[in-house]
Amino acid sequence: MDIERIKQMTLEEGQGWGFAHSCRVLKLADLIGAELNYNREVVEYAVYLHDWGAFPTYFQVGVHHALRSRQVAQEEILPYTNLSVADQKIVAEAIELHDYRDPRPHTTVESLLVREADWLDMLGVIGIVREMAWGPNNLRQCYERILARREGIQGRLTIPQAREMEIERLARMEAVLAQLQEESFGIL
Ligand SMILES: [Fe+2]
Ligand SMILES: [Fe+2]
């Protein structure tokens, strides 16, 4: 099992959103991690595997998708890679800790990078259109969810480059949401 196979499975199982989201998260991790010392291979594995627990094939009712992703990775994927046992553990932890609703602190620089990159993909115009794509076809509901995610994430990014991107993305969000309110007369 190599990273190419994992990327292929993310594409096949990720319902049209999982693979593109993971590719963006990896790009974000590269950008915000430019000045950090970390194992990129570990981050790449964690990024592609981090949301598998939300994919229909692996999803389990009552188990948080981040924990479920870790279980799948640890049971079905990581032991069959060339990663050392120590690196497998770092990947597994980064997966479990990625969600912004998890109040626990990160444990490694890799888990920090994965979570802050994932959070940035929920901000900005990309964050807005992702939320709209989730549906349902009820703009008020999508709009409320956009605000709730922004509320949950803003002010929590810590890597300097991530902070800069956060500020920029929050400003863009503000502008787009103001235009949305204006054009819709606030009727959503
Ligand atoms: Fe997630
Ligand atoms: Fe994600």
mmCIF file of C-alpha atoms and ligand atoms in Angstrom:
data_model
loop_
_atom_site.group_PDB
_atom_site.id
_atom_site.type_symbol
_atom_site.label_atom_id
_atom_site.label_comp_id
_atom_site.label_asym_id
_atom_site.label_seq_id
_atom_site.Cartn_x
_atom_site.Cartn_y
_atom_site.Cartn_z
ATOM 1 C CA MET A 1 0.000 0.000 0.000
ATOM 2 C CA ASP A 2 1.692 3.206 -1.128
ATOM 3 C CA ILE A 3 0.572 6.819 -1.185
ATOM 4 C CA GLU A 4 -0.578 6.560 -4.823
ATOM 5 C CA ARG A 5 -2.958 3.717 -3.929
ATOM 6 C CA ILE A 6 -4.258 5.740 -0.956
ATOM 7 C CA LYS A 7 -4.839 8.762 -3.204
ATOM 8 C CA GLN A 8 -6.687 6.526 -5.666
ATOM 9 C CA MET A 9 -8.889 5.156 -2.870
ATOM 10 C CA THR A 10 -9.568 8.691 -1.599
ATOM 11 C CA LEU A 11 -10.710 9.582 -5.112
ATOM 12 C CA GLU A 12 -12.907 6.477 -5.406
ATOM 13 C CA GLU A 13 -14.475 6.611 -1.937
ATOM 14 C CA GLY A 14 -14.558 10.368 -1.349
ATOM 15 C CA GLN A 15 -17.841 11.129 -3.106
ATOM 16 C CA GLY A 16 -16.560 13.913 -5.315
ATOM 17 C CA TRP A 17 -15.412 16.081 -2.411
ATOM 18 C CA GLY A 18 -12.884 14.046 -0.425
ATOM 19 C CA PHE A 19 -10.045 13.885 -2.904
ATOM 20 C CA ALA A 20 -10.118 17.534 -4.012
ATOM 21 C CA HIS A 21 -10.442 18.646 -0.373
ATOM 22 C CA SER A 22 -7.425 16.516 0.579
ATOM 23 C CA CYS A 23 -5.361 17.879 -2.323
ATOM 24 C CA ARG A 24 -6.138 21.436 -1.189
ATOM 25 C CA VAL A 25 -5.328 20.587 2.430
ATOM 26 C CA LEU A 26 -1.936 19.213 1.355
ATOM 27 C CA LYS A 27 -1.215 22.405 -0.607
ATOM 28 C CA LEU A 28 -2.200 24.463 2.425
ATOM 29 C CA ALA A 29 0.018 22.335 4.674
ATOM 30 C CA ASP A 30 2.955 22.925 2.312
ATOM 31 C CA LEU A 31 2.338 26.671 2.406
ATOM 32 C CA ILE A 32 1.833 27.121 6.141
ATOM 33 C CA GLY A 33 4.586 24.623 6.966
ATOM 34 C CA ALA A 34 7.228 26.282 4.782
ATOM 35 C CA GLU A 35 9.276 27.325 7.782
ATOM 36 C CA LEU A 36 8.629 24.324 9.970
ATOM 37 C CA ASN A 37 10.646 21.175 10.427
ATOM 38 C CA TYR A 38 8.422 18.189 9.837
ATOM 39 C CA ASN A 39 8.070 14.876 8.084
ATOM 40 C CA ARG A 40 6.169 15.637 4.888
ATOM 41 C CA GLU A 41 5.549 11.992 4.097
ATOM 42 C CA VAL A 42 3.717 11.620 7.410
ATOM 43 C CA VAL A 43 1.641 14.724 6.687
ATOM 44 C CA GLU A 44 0.779 13.462 3.198
ATOM 45 C CA TYR A 45 -0.494 10.119 4.527
ATOM 46 C CA ALA A 46 -2.471 11.844 7.283
ATOM 47 C CA VAL A 47 -4.005 14.364 4.885
ATOM 48 C CA TYR A 48 -5.283 11.797 2.403
ATOM 49 C CA LEU A 49 -6.633 9.545 5.170
ATOM 50 C CA HIS A 50 -8.030 12.188 7.531
ATOM 51 C CA ASP A 51 -11.661 12.189 6.355
ATOM 52 C CA TRP A 52 -12.151 8.561 5.327
ATOM 53 C CA GLY A 53 -14.371 8.078 8.372
ATOM 54 C CA ALA A 54 -16.848 10.479 6.750
ATOM 55 C CA PHE A 55 -16.975 8.512 3.481
ATOM 56 C CA PRO A 56 -20.007 6.194 3.122
ATOM 57 C CA THR A 57 -17.854 3.051 2.889
ATOM 58 C CA TYR A 58 -16.301 3.663 6.311
ATOM 59 C CA PHE A 59 -18.764 5.948 8.125
ATOM 60 C CA GLN A 60 -20.248 4.578 11.356
ATOM 61 C CA VAL A 61 -23.197 6.126 13.143
ATOM 62 C CA GLY A 62 -22.221 7.375 16.588
ATOM 63 C CA VAL A 63 -18.467 7.413 15.926
ATOM 64 C CA HIS A 64 -16.931 10.822 15.223
ATOM 65 C CA HIS A 65 -15.546 10.817 11.691
ATOM 66 C CA ALA A 66 -12.044 11.784 12.874
ATOM 67 C CA LEU A 67 -11.863 8.817 15.250
ATOM 68 C CA ARG A 68 -13.365 6.558 12.602
ATOM 69 C CA SER A 69 -10.737 7.744 10.096
ATOM 70 C CA ARG A 70 -8.052 6.835 12.610
ATOM 71 C CA GLN A 71 -9.531 3.376 13.159
ATOM 72 C CA VAL A 72 -9.678 2.652 9.431
ATOM 73 C CA ALA A 73 -6.162 3.968 8.880
ATOM 74 C CA GLN A 74 -4.718 2.013 11.791
ATOM 75 C CA GLU A 75 -6.540 -1.229 11.087
ATOM 76 C CA GLU A 76 -6.699 -1.384 7.310
ATOM 77 C CA ILE A 77 -4.061 0.889 5.807
ATOM 78 C CA LEU A 78 -1.033 1.985 7.831
ATOM 79 C CA PRO A 79 0.317 -1.479 8.787
ATOM 80 C CA TYR A 80 0.542 -2.244 5.061
ATOM 81 C CA THR A 81 2.657 0.810 4.214
ATOM 82 C CA ASN A 82 6.404 1.303 4.461
ATOM 83 C CA LEU A 83 6.010 3.779 7.323
ATOM 84 C CA SER A 84 7.796 2.929 10.557
ATOM 85 C CA VAL A 85 5.616 2.064 13.538
ATOM 86 C CA ALA A 86 6.539 5.412 15.103
ATOM 87 C CA ASP A 87 5.484 7.316 11.983
ATOM 88 C CA GLN A 88 2.256 5.312 11.734
ATOM 89 C CA LYS A 89 1.417 6.498 15.237
ATOM 90 C CA ILE A 90 2.060 10.131 14.282
ATOM 91 C CA VAL A 91 -0.202 9.744 11.223
ATOM 92 C CA ALA A 92 -2.932 8.144 13.346
ATOM 93 C CA GLU A 93 -2.806 10.902 15.965
ATOM 94 C CA ALA A 94 -2.825 13.656 13.358
ATOM 95 C CA ILE A 95 -5.932 12.078 11.815
ATOM 96 C CA GLU A 96 -7.758 11.784 15.120
ATOM 97 C CA LEU A 97 -6.972 15.346 16.210
ATOM 98 C CA HIS A 98 -7.753 17.143 12.936
ATOM 99 C CA ASP A 99 -11.302 18.322 13.601
ATOM 100 C CA TYR A 100 -11.816 21.920 14.756
ATOM 101 C CA ARG A 101 -14.452 20.806 17.266
ATOM 102 C CA ASP A 102 -11.849 18.732 19.124
ATOM 103 C CA PRO A 103 -10.584 20.856 22.028
ATOM 104 C CA ARG A 104 -7.517 18.699 22.675
ATOM 105 C CA PRO A 105 -4.154 20.231 21.801
ATOM 106 C CA HIS A 106 -2.056 18.915 18.907
ATOM 107 C CA THR A 107 0.653 16.406 19.829
ATOM 108 C CA THR A 108 3.194 16.832 17.018
ATOM 109 C CA VAL A 109 4.115 19.428 14.421
ATOM 110 C CA GLU A 110 2.544 17.093 11.844
ATOM 111 C CA SER A 111 -0.794 17.008 13.692
ATOM 112 C CA LEU A 112 -0.657 20.803 13.985
ATOM 113 C CA LEU A 113 -0.117 21.198 10.249
ATOM 114 C CA VAL A 114 -2.887 18.794 9.242
ATOM 115 C CA ARG A 115 -5.492 20.416 11.470
ATOM 116 C CA GLU A 116 -4.647 24.039 10.636
ATOM 117 C CA ALA A 117 -4.567 23.253 6.896
ATOM 118 C CA ASP A 118 -7.934 21.483 7.211
ATOM 119 C CA TRP A 119 -9.423 24.454 9.074
ATOM 120 C CA LEU A 120 -8.254 26.922 6.425
ATOM 121 C CA ASP A 121 -10.190 24.979 3.781
ATOM 122 C CA MET A 122 -13.377 25.922 5.674
ATOM 123 C CA LEU A 123 -12.627 29.642 5.519
ATOM 124 C CA GLY A 124 -12.753 32.099 2.623
ATOM 125 C CA VAL A 125 -14.762 31.725 -0.562
ATOM 126 C CA ILE A 126 -13.817 28.054 -0.743
ATOM 127 C CA GLY A 127 -15.299 27.592 2.730
ATOM 128 C CA ILE A 128 -18.555 29.237 1.611
ATOM 129 C CA VAL A 129 -18.952 27.211 -1.576
ATOM 130 C CA ARG A 130 -18.059 23.972 0.196
ATOM 131 C CA GLU A 131 -20.820 24.594 2.711
ATOM 132 C CA MET A 132 -23.325 25.409 -0.037
ATOM 133 C CA ALA A 133 -22.339 22.221 -1.867
ATOM 134 C CA TRP A 134 -23.126 20.169 1.242
ATOM 135 C CA GLY A 135 -26.726 21.278 0.950
ATOM 136 C CA PRO A 136 -29.550 20.925 1.634
ATOM 137 C CA ASN A 137 -31.158 23.273 -0.916
ATOM 138 C CA ASN A 138 -31.958 25.654 1.910
ATOM 139 C CA LEU A 139 -29.788 28.752 1.800
ATOM 140 C CA ARG A 140 -30.646 29.815 5.334
ATOM 141 C CA GLN A 141 -29.459 26.514 6.721
ATOM 142 C CA CYS A 142 -26.219 26.573 4.699
ATOM 143 C CA TYR A 143 -25.645 30.201 5.652
ATOM 144 C CA GLU A 144 -26.066 29.457 9.365
ATOM 145 C CA ARG A 145 -23.589 26.583 9.052
ATOM 146 C CA ILE A 146 -21.053 28.856 7.369
ATOM 147 C CA LEU A 147 -21.290 31.265 10.290
ATOM 148 C CA ALA A 148 -21.063 28.452 12.840
ATOM 149 C CA ARG A 149 -17.905 26.968 11.301
ATOM 150 C CA ARG A 150 -16.296 30.381 11.003
ATOM 151 C CA GLU A 151 -17.138 31.013 14.653
ATOM 152 C CA GLY A 152 -15.594 27.680 15.639
ATOM 153 C CA ILE A 153 -12.360 28.235 13.760
ATOM 154 C CA GLN A 154 -11.502 31.911 13.840
ATOM 155 C CA GLY A 155 -8.811 32.926 16.273
ATOM 156 C CA ARG A 156 -7.593 29.344 16.733
ATOM 157 C CA LEU A 157 -4.917 29.141 14.069
ATOM 158 C CA THR A 158 -1.418 29.428 15.489
ATOM 159 C CA ILE A 159 1.179 28.993 12.713
ATOM 160 C CA PRO A 160 2.147 32.521 11.531
ATOM 161 C CA GLN A 161 1.524 31.743 7.829
ATOM 162 C CA ALA A 162 -1.803 30.169 8.755
ATOM 163 C CA ARG A 163 -2.751 33.260 10.760
ATOM 164 C CA GLU A 164 -2.009 35.444 7.736
ATOM 165 C CA MET A 165 -4.152 33.271 5.479
ATOM 166 C CA GLU A 166 -6.884 33.225 8.095
ATOM 167 C CA ILE A 167 -7.048 37.022 8.199
ATOM 168 C CA GLU A 168 -7.186 37.209 4.406
ATOM 169 C CA ARG A 169 -9.836 34.502 4.136
ATOM 170 C CA LEU A 170 -11.991 36.021 6.894
ATOM 171 C CA ALA A 171 -11.947 39.361 5.062
ATOM 172 C CA ARG A 172 -12.982 37.688 1.791
ATOM 173 C CA MET A 173 -15.730 35.811 3.580
ATOM 174 C CA GLU A 174 -16.980 39.015 5.123
ATOM 175 C CA ALA A 175 -17.113 40.688 1.717
ATOM 176 C CA VAL A 176 -18.887 37.800 -0.030
ATOM 177 C CA LEU A 177 -21.405 37.349 2.781
ATOM 178 C CA ALA A 178 -22.146 41.086 2.755
ATOM 179 C CA GLN A 179 -22.765 40.925 -1.007
ATOM 180 C CA LEU A 180 -24.970 37.883 -0.504
ATOM 181 C CA GLN A 181 -27.039 39.745 2.080
ATOM 182 C CA GLU A 182 -27.341 42.760 -0.211
ATOM 183 C CA GLU A 183 -28.371 40.838 -3.334
ATOM 184 C CA SER A 184 -30.801 38.608 -1.418
ATOM 185 C CA PHE A 185 -32.243 41.506 0.618
ATOM 186 C CA GLY A 186 -31.382 39.311 3.589
ATOM 187 C CA ILE A 187 -34.007 36.811 2.431
ATOM 188 C CA LEU A 188 -32.395 33.389 2.515
HETATM 189 FE FE FE B 1 -12.763 16.140 8.920
HETATM 190 FE FE FE B 2 -11.118 17.591 6.181
#
